[in-house]
Amino acid sequence: MQNGMSLKQYLINQQRSGMDIAADLVDLICETAVTCKEITARIDRASLEGALGVAGSENVQGEEQKKLDIITNDVMYEHLSTTGLLAGMGSEEVDDPMMIPNQYPRGRYLIYFDPLDGSSNIDVNISVGTIFSIVEAPHGTDTPSPDDFHQSGTEQIAAGFCVYGPSTTLVLTVGNGVAMFTLDRSVGEFILVRDNVQIPEDTQEFAINMSNQRFWEPPVQKYIADCLAGETGPLGKRYNMRWVASMVAEVFRILTRGGIFLYPMDERIRDKGGKLRLMYEANPISFIVEQAGGASSTGRERIMEVEARALHQRVPVILGSKNEVEKVVEYHKGE
Ligand code: AHM
Ligand code: MG
């Protein structure tokens, strides 16, 4: 490639440098990247093709589905079903685990995905993304049971997300740091643009939906109040705030210049366990953040160690620059 290394070349280089990445895992990552290319094209043309707006249905979370939530889920399911690399799939948009149709062979991996994260932003032309997490299926190529999908974050062997923004950029970890690949549309390949991504340990930028303030738990209330107190407050720093309402965009910013992102427990959603979903949002993003030197916690527990009990399980999420996340964890200890 004239202007850099392709995604597949990067993965082959990782193998050559001693990383244990099986050939079928390389294939699965590359096939997942193919679905991200197709989603790029679908999003690009959505307003021209009448594919914006709501679909008139709800997903298992009781959330209104956008037309593009369904389209992008179908793109991923239909493409990845045929690869012979997966034993099953779990999606934000589908209640039950998705099995591989009988006419296709099964592989030995499970993939979890949120096909269109931040989809409330799609109609207003703000960045959205696809998140995915890959684990080994506990029973190899057998048809997986629902329990087989309950894998904690530490079981992940690869995770990534693709942001559809001013450029389409894929962020990937296979457990050996974090790399970023931008889609070169002139050749149709994801090209390596940053390797060994590191999140600065300190930050003065937080991201939280302030409109929920009165529903947060006391430790988060106190931390944000202290941030707002600025340089004369207990944290001794003047903070900036951002809220895109697309986690993928927030995390991309944090990977680039540091920051802390919080979607904490909220009294209105306590019975659900929080807002963000463990298997296809919090776990893959946490794997990436930790691999970039950051930290990720519920406030009381490392997210990747949260016991997985359900495909659509939810957790509070606090992640980003290591020292800042540790500070928020300290606030929880004092409650
Ligand atoms: P989604 O997967 O249905 O898009 O929901 C997840 C998104 C996150 O990307 C984002 O951080 C959050 O929901 C925004 O929520 P809110 O609208 O409450 O600010
Ligand atoms: Mg999401």
Short mmCIF file of C-alpha atoms and ligand atoms in Angstrom, two decimals:
data_model
loop_
_atom_site.label_atom_id
_atom_site.label_comp_id
_atom_site.label_asym_id
_atom_site.label_seq_id
_atom_site.Cartn_x
_atom_site.Cartn_y
_atom_site.Cartn_z
CA MET A 1 0.00 0.00 0.00
CA GLN A 2 1.51 3.27 -1.10
CA ASN A 3 0.61 5.20 2.02
CA GLY A 4 0.89 2.65 4.82
CA MET A 5 0.20 -0.79 6.19
CA SER A 6 -3.18 -2.45 5.65
CA LEU A 7 -5.12 -3.99 8.55
CA LYS A 8 -4.21 -7.50 7.40
CA GLN A 9 -0.52 -6.61 7.03
CA TYR A 10 -0.61 -5.20 10.58
CA LEU A 11 -2.08 -8.43 11.95
CA ILE A 12 0.46 -10.55 10.04
CA ASN A 13 3.24 -8.35 11.44
CA GLN A 14 1.86 -8.94 14.94
CA GLN A 15 2.05 -12.71 14.31
CA ARG A 16 5.62 -12.40 13.02
CA SER A 17 6.63 -10.46 16.10
CA GLY A 18 5.51 -13.38 18.27
CA MET A 19 1.89 -12.53 19.12
CA ASP A 20 -0.29 -15.61 19.29
CA ILE A 21 -3.00 -14.60 16.81
CA ALA A 22 -4.56 -17.56 15.01
CA ALA A 23 -5.07 -17.29 11.25
CA ASP A 24 -8.86 -17.67 11.65
CA LEU A 25 -8.86 -14.76 14.12
CA VAL A 26 -7.04 -12.59 11.55
CA ASP A 27 -9.73 -13.58 9.06
CA LEU A 28 -12.53 -12.77 11.51
CA ILE A 29 -11.13 -9.32 12.29
CA CYS A 30 -10.72 -8.59 8.58
CA GLU A 31 -14.27 -9.79 7.81
CA THR A 32 -15.62 -7.62 10.62
CA ALA A 33 -13.74 -4.70 9.04
CA VAL A 34 -15.52 -5.51 5.75
CA THR A 35 -18.87 -4.97 7.51
CA CYS A 36 -17.57 -1.60 8.77
CA LYS A 37 -16.81 -0.61 5.17
CA GLU A 38 -20.32 -1.54 4.11
CA ILE A 39 -21.80 0.36 7.08
CA THR A 40 -19.72 3.40 6.07
CA ALA A 41 -21.36 3.28 2.65
CA ARG A 42 -24.86 2.77 4.08
CA ILE A 43 -24.49 5.71 6.47
CA ASP A 44 -23.04 7.86 3.71
CA ARG A 45 -26.09 7.25 1.52
CA ALA A 46 -28.75 7.07 4.27
CA SER A 47 -30.21 10.53 3.74
CA LEU A 48 -30.32 9.97 -0.04
CA GLU A 49 -32.02 6.60 0.32
CA GLY A 50 -34.58 7.54 3.00
CA ALA A 51 -32.84 5.39 5.61
CA LEU A 52 -32.76 8.01 8.40
CA GLY A 53 -35.35 8.19 11.16
CA VAL A 54 -37.10 5.66 13.35
CA ALA A 55 -38.06 2.16 12.32
CA GLY A 56 -41.21 2.05 14.46
CA SER A 57 -39.96 -0.85 16.60
CA GLU A 58 -38.21 -1.32 19.96
CA ASN A 59 -35.25 -3.51 20.83
CA VAL A 60 -35.00 -5.77 23.89
CA GLN A 61 -33.83 -2.79 25.95
CA GLY A 62 -37.14 -1.04 25.23
CA GLU A 63 -35.31 1.54 23.11
CA GLU A 64 -36.76 2.91 19.93
CA GLN A 65 -34.87 1.45 16.97
CA LYS A 66 -33.66 3.63 14.13
CA LYS A 67 -33.89 2.28 10.59
CA LEU A 68 -30.10 2.25 10.52
CA ASP A 69 -29.92 0.21 13.75
CA ILE A 70 -31.73 -2.57 11.91
CA ILE A 71 -29.90 -2.13 8.60
CA THR A 72 -26.45 -2.21 10.23
CA ASN A 73 -27.38 -5.20 12.40
CA ASP A 74 -28.46 -7.07 9.27
CA VAL A 75 -25.26 -6.10 7.44
CA MET A 76 -23.18 -7.60 10.25
CA TYR A 77 -25.29 -10.71 10.82
CA GLU A 78 -25.67 -11.56 7.14
CA HIS A 79 -22.00 -11.05 6.27
CA LEU A 80 -20.46 -12.65 9.35
CA SER A 81 -22.85 -15.66 9.22
CA THR A 82 -21.32 -16.83 5.97
CA THR A 83 -17.66 -16.71 7.01
CA GLY A 84 -17.39 -20.10 8.74
CA LEU A 85 -15.47 -18.34 11.53
CA LEU A 86 -18.19 -17.93 14.17
CA ALA A 87 -20.13 -20.25 16.47
CA GLY A 88 -22.63 -17.48 17.26
CA MET A 89 -23.24 -13.75 17.66
CA GLY A 90 -24.80 -11.40 20.19
CA SER A 91 -26.13 -8.02 19.14
CA GLU A 92 -27.56 -5.01 20.96
CA GLU A 93 -30.45 -5.07 18.53
CA VAL A 94 -31.52 -8.71 18.93
CA ASP A 95 -33.04 -10.23 22.10
CA ASP A 96 -31.44 -13.68 21.93
CA PRO A 97 -28.02 -14.89 20.81
CA MET A 98 -27.93 -15.33 17.04
CA MET A 99 -26.99 -18.70 15.64
CA ILE A 100 -25.29 -19.52 12.37
CA PRO A 101 -27.79 -20.71 9.74
CA ASN A 102 -27.48 -24.44 8.98
CA GLN A 103 -26.25 -23.96 5.44
CA TYR A 104 -22.99 -22.35 6.67
CA PRO A 105 -20.17 -23.96 8.65
CA ARG A 106 -19.52 -22.80 12.21
CA GLY A 107 -16.20 -21.50 13.49
CA ARG A 108 -14.82 -21.39 17.03
CA TYR A 109 -15.42 -17.75 18.01
CA LEU A 110 -18.26 -15.71 19.44
CA ILE A 111 -18.67 -12.08 18.51
CA TYR A 112 -20.70 -9.47 20.37
CA PHE A 113 -21.55 -6.21 18.64
CA ASP A 114 -23.35 -2.92 18.88
CA PRO A 115 -23.84 -2.31 15.17
CA LEU A 116 -24.58 1.41 15.50
CA ASP A 117 -23.52 3.01 18.76
CA GLY A 118 -24.78 6.54 19.31
CA SER A 119 -27.62 6.01 16.87
CA SER A 120 -29.64 8.83 18.48
CA ASN A 121 -27.10 11.03 16.66
CA ILE A 122 -27.59 9.58 13.22
CA ASP A 123 -30.30 12.00 12.05
CA VAL A 124 -28.21 15.01 13.13
CA ASN A 125 -25.08 13.97 11.21
CA ILE A 126 -22.87 13.46 14.27
CA SER A 127 -20.33 10.63 14.57
CA VAL A 128 -21.65 7.14 15.30
CA GLY A 129 -19.83 3.83 15.39
CA THR A 130 -19.76 0.04 15.49
CA ILE A 131 -18.33 -1.78 18.54
CA PHE A 132 -17.28 -5.44 18.61
CA SER A 133 -15.79 -7.96 21.02
CA ILE A 134 -14.43 -11.42 20.17
CA VAL A 135 -14.01 -14.40 22.53
CA GLU A 136 -13.37 -18.09 21.97
CA ALA A 137 -16.58 -20.11 22.11
CA PRO A 138 -16.33 -22.32 25.23
CA HIS A 139 -17.46 -25.38 23.27
CA GLY A 140 -15.58 -24.76 20.05
CA THR A 141 -17.65 -25.15 16.90
CA ASP A 142 -20.65 -26.72 18.69
CA THR A 143 -23.87 -24.76 18.61
CA PRO A 144 -23.43 -22.46 21.65
CA SER A 145 -25.90 -22.46 24.55
CA PRO A 146 -27.20 -19.13 25.92
CA ASP A 147 -24.84 -19.57 28.90
CA ASP A 148 -21.85 -19.79 26.55
CA PHE A 149 -22.42 -16.10 25.78
CA HIS A 150 -21.82 -15.12 29.42
CA GLN A 151 -18.09 -14.43 29.11
CA SER A 152 -16.39 -11.82 31.25
CA GLY A 153 -14.29 -9.07 29.66
CA THR A 154 -11.02 -10.76 30.60
CA GLU A 155 -11.89 -13.53 28.12
CA GLN A 156 -11.72 -11.16 25.15
CA ILE A 157 -9.05 -11.94 22.58
CA ALA A 158 -9.80 -9.00 20.31
CA ALA A 159 -11.96 -5.91 20.48
CA GLY A 160 -12.50 -2.90 18.32
CA PHE A 161 -14.69 -0.05 17.32
CA CYS A 162 -15.12 1.87 14.13
CA VAL A 163 -16.08 5.56 14.18
CA TYR A 164 -18.03 6.90 11.22
CA GLY A 165 -17.03 10.54 11.47
CA PRO A 166 -15.22 12.99 9.21
CA SER A 167 -13.20 9.87 8.39
CA THR A 168 -14.01 6.21 9.05
CA THR A 169 -11.43 4.99 11.56
CA LEU A 170 -11.15 1.53 13.08
CA VAL A 171 -9.59 1.18 16.53
CA LEU A 172 -8.34 -2.32 17.35
CA THR A 173 -6.66 -4.33 20.07
CA VAL A 174 -5.59 -7.96 19.94
CA GLY A 175 -4.10 -7.67 23.44
CA ASN A 176 -0.86 -6.05 22.35
CA GLY A 177 -1.61 -2.32 22.49
CA VAL A 178 -4.00 -0.30 20.40
CA ALA A 179 -3.78 0.61 16.72
CA MET A 180 -5.92 2.88 14.53
CA PHE A 181 -6.70 2.39 10.85
CA THR A 182 -8.38 4.94 8.61
CA LEU A 183 -10.45 3.79 5.65
CA ASP A 184 -8.72 4.91 2.46
CA ARG A 185 -11.80 5.08 0.26
CA SER A 186 -9.69 5.39 -2.89
CA VAL A 187 -8.43 1.81 -2.44
CA GLY A 188 -11.07 0.41 -0.07
CA GLU A 189 -8.60 -0.58 2.66
CA PHE A 190 -8.16 0.29 6.32
CA ILE A 191 -4.64 1.76 6.57
CA LEU A 192 -2.63 1.99 9.80
CA VAL A 193 -2.44 5.59 10.96
CA ARG A 194 -1.42 5.20 14.65
CA ASP A 195 0.17 2.33 16.55
CA ASN A 196 0.87 1.99 20.30
CA VAL A 197 -1.83 4.52 21.14
CA GLN A 198 -1.37 5.80 24.72
CA ILE A 199 -3.94 7.72 26.75
CA PRO A 200 -2.32 10.52 28.78
CA GLU A 201 -2.47 9.54 32.47
CA ASP A 202 -3.81 12.91 33.60
CA THR A 203 -6.60 15.01 32.23
CA GLN A 204 -8.66 18.15 32.76
CA GLU A 205 -11.56 17.10 30.53
CA PHE A 206 -14.64 15.15 31.61
CA ALA A 207 -17.58 13.81 29.61
CA ILE A 208 -20.91 13.16 31.30
CA ASN A 209 -24.56 13.87 30.54
CA MET A 210 -25.04 16.73 33.05
CA SER A 211 -28.82 16.68 32.62
CA ASN A 212 -28.90 13.49 34.73
CA GLN A 213 -27.00 15.07 37.63
CA ARG A 214 -29.75 14.78 40.25
CA PHE A 215 -30.08 11.04 39.63
CA TRP A 216 -26.39 10.13 40.11
CA GLU A 217 -24.95 8.40 43.17
CA PRO A 218 -23.24 10.61 45.81
CA PRO A 219 -19.59 9.79 44.82
CA VAL A 220 -20.17 10.91 41.23
CA GLN A 221 -22.15 13.97 42.39
CA LYS A 222 -19.19 14.94 44.57
CA TYR A 223 -16.53 14.28 41.92
CA ILE A 224 -18.31 16.39 39.29
CA ALA A 225 -19.01 19.16 41.81
CA ASP A 226 -15.28 19.18 42.60
CA CYS A 227 -14.44 19.34 38.88
CA LEU A 228 -16.80 22.30 38.48
CA ALA A 229 -15.14 24.05 41.43
CA GLY A 230 -12.08 24.43 39.21
CA GLU A 231 -8.61 25.53 40.26
CA THR A 232 -9.68 26.75 43.70
CA GLY A 233 -11.63 23.54 44.43
CA PRO A 234 -10.31 20.30 45.98
CA LEU A 235 -9.01 18.97 42.64
CA GLY A 236 -7.05 22.15 41.99
CA LYS A 237 -7.66 22.12 38.23
CA ARG A 238 -9.87 23.94 35.77
CA TYR A 239 -11.86 21.35 33.81
CA ASN A 240 -13.34 21.39 30.33
CA MET A 241 -16.48 19.40 29.49
CA ARG A 242 -17.64 17.47 26.39
CA TRP A 243 -20.71 15.32 25.70
CA VAL A 244 -21.20 13.95 22.21
CA ALA A 245 -23.72 11.21 23.24
CA SER A 246 -21.80 8.74 21.09
CA MET A 247 -19.48 6.73 23.32
CA VAL A 248 -17.32 5.78 20.34
CA ALA A 249 -16.64 9.45 19.61
CA GLU A 250 -15.90 10.21 23.27
CA VAL A 251 -13.50 7.27 23.52
CA PHE A 252 -11.79 8.22 20.29
CA ARG A 253 -11.19 11.69 21.76
CA ILE A 254 -9.89 10.18 25.01
CA LEU A 255 -7.50 7.92 23.03
CA THR A 256 -6.26 11.01 21.23
CA ARG A 257 -5.89 13.62 23.98
CA GLY A 258 -6.97 11.98 27.24
CA GLY A 259 -10.09 12.59 29.30
CA ILE A 260 -12.58 10.81 31.49
CA PHE A 261 -15.96 9.46 30.39
CA LEU A 262 -18.72 8.65 32.86
CA TYR A 263 -22.09 7.00 32.36
CA PRO A 264 -22.71 6.35 36.05
CA MET A 265 -25.51 4.58 37.85
CA ASP A 266 -28.66 6.65 37.74
CA GLU A 267 -31.59 6.23 40.15
CA ARG A 268 -34.06 5.91 37.27
CA ILE A 269 -32.23 2.94 35.73
CA ARG A 270 -30.91 1.25 38.88
CA ASP A 271 -33.12 -1.80 38.36
CA LYS A 272 -31.52 -2.25 34.92
CA GLY A 273 -27.97 -1.97 36.28
CA GLY A 274 -27.05 1.24 34.46
CA LYS A 275 -27.29 2.57 30.91
CA LEU A 276 -24.46 1.01 28.94
CA ARG A 277 -24.30 -2.67 28.07
CA LEU A 278 -21.49 -4.87 29.34
CA MET A 279 -20.93 -7.40 26.57
CA TYR A 280 -20.85 -5.23 23.46
CA GLU A 281 -20.16 -1.72 24.82
CA ALA A 282 -18.37 -1.62 28.18
CA ASN A 283 -16.16 -4.71 27.81
CA PRO A 284 -14.69 -4.05 24.36
CA ILE A 285 -14.18 -0.35 25.09
CA SER A 286 -12.57 -1.23 28.45
CA PHE A 287 -10.19 -3.69 26.76
CA ILE A 288 -9.11 -0.97 24.34
CA VAL A 289 -8.79 1.70 27.04
CA GLU A 290 -6.69 -0.57 29.29
CA GLN A 291 -4.50 -1.60 26.36
CA ALA A 292 -3.87 2.11 25.74
CA GLY A 293 -2.73 2.60 29.36
CA GLY A 294 -6.05 3.92 30.66
CA ALA A 295 -8.42 2.49 33.28
CA SER A 296 -12.04 1.39 33.29
CA SER A 297 -14.25 0.81 36.31
CA THR A 298 -17.84 0.74 37.51
CA GLY A 299 -16.55 2.91 40.37
CA ARG A 300 -16.33 -0.19 42.57
CA GLU A 301 -14.98 -2.89 40.27
CA ARG A 302 -12.80 -3.26 37.17
CA ILE A 303 -15.31 -3.56 34.31
CA MET A 304 -13.48 -6.42 32.60
CA GLU A 305 -13.88 -8.49 35.79
CA VAL A 306 -17.61 -7.94 36.18
CA GLU A 307 -19.30 -11.33 36.17
CA ALA A 308 -21.27 -11.79 32.95
CA ARG A 309 -24.78 -13.09 33.62
CA ALA A 310 -26.82 -11.93 30.61
CA LEU A 311 -26.26 -10.88 27.02
CA HIS A 312 -27.86 -7.48 27.56
CA GLN A 313 -26.49 -6.87 31.08
CA ARG A 314 -25.80 -3.23 31.95
CA VAL A 315 -23.11 -1.57 34.06
CA PRO A 316 -22.08 1.90 35.23
CA VAL A 317 -19.04 3.02 33.20
CA ILE A 318 -16.17 5.30 34.27
CA LEU A 319 -13.16 5.17 31.95
CA GLY A 320 -10.26 7.07 30.47
CA SER A 321 -7.07 8.66 31.80
CA LYS A 322 -5.70 6.36 34.50
CA ASN A 323 -5.06 8.80 37.32
CA GLU A 324 -8.42 10.49 36.91
CA VAL A 325 -10.35 7.19 36.90
CA GLU A 326 -8.45 6.13 40.01
CA LYS A 327 -9.48 9.41 41.62
CA VAL A 328 -13.16 8.65 40.98
CA VAL A 329 -12.71 5.13 42.37
CA GLU A 330 -11.31 6.77 45.53
CA TYR A 331 -14.49 8.87 45.83
CA HIS A 332 -16.47 5.61 45.84
CA LYS A 333 -14.32 4.18 48.65
CA GLY A 334 -15.21 7.09 50.89
CA GLU A 335 -19.00 6.77 50.45
P1 AHM B 1 -26.99 3.31 21.88
O1 AHM B 1 -26.10 2.10 21.76
O2 AHM B 1 -28.45 2.95 21.90
O3 AHM B 1 -26.65 4.36 20.89
O4 AHM B 1 -26.76 3.90 23.38
C1 AHM B 1 -25.46 4.17 23.83
C2 AHM B 1 -25.13 5.63 23.78
C3 AHM B 1 -23.69 5.93 24.03
O5 AHM B 1 -22.97 5.94 22.82
C4 AHM B 1 -23.72 7.28 24.67
O6 AHM B 1 -22.65 7.51 25.54
C5 AHM B 1 -25.02 7.25 25.42
O7 AHM B 1 -25.83 6.27 24.81
C6 AHM B 1 -25.72 8.58 25.36
O8 AHM B 1 -26.80 8.55 26.20
P2 AHM B 1 -27.64 9.86 26.56
O9 AHM B 1 -28.51 10.11 25.37
O10 AHM B 1 -28.41 9.43 27.78
O11 AHM B 1 -26.72 10.99 26.83
MG MG B 2 -24.39 1.52 21.97
#
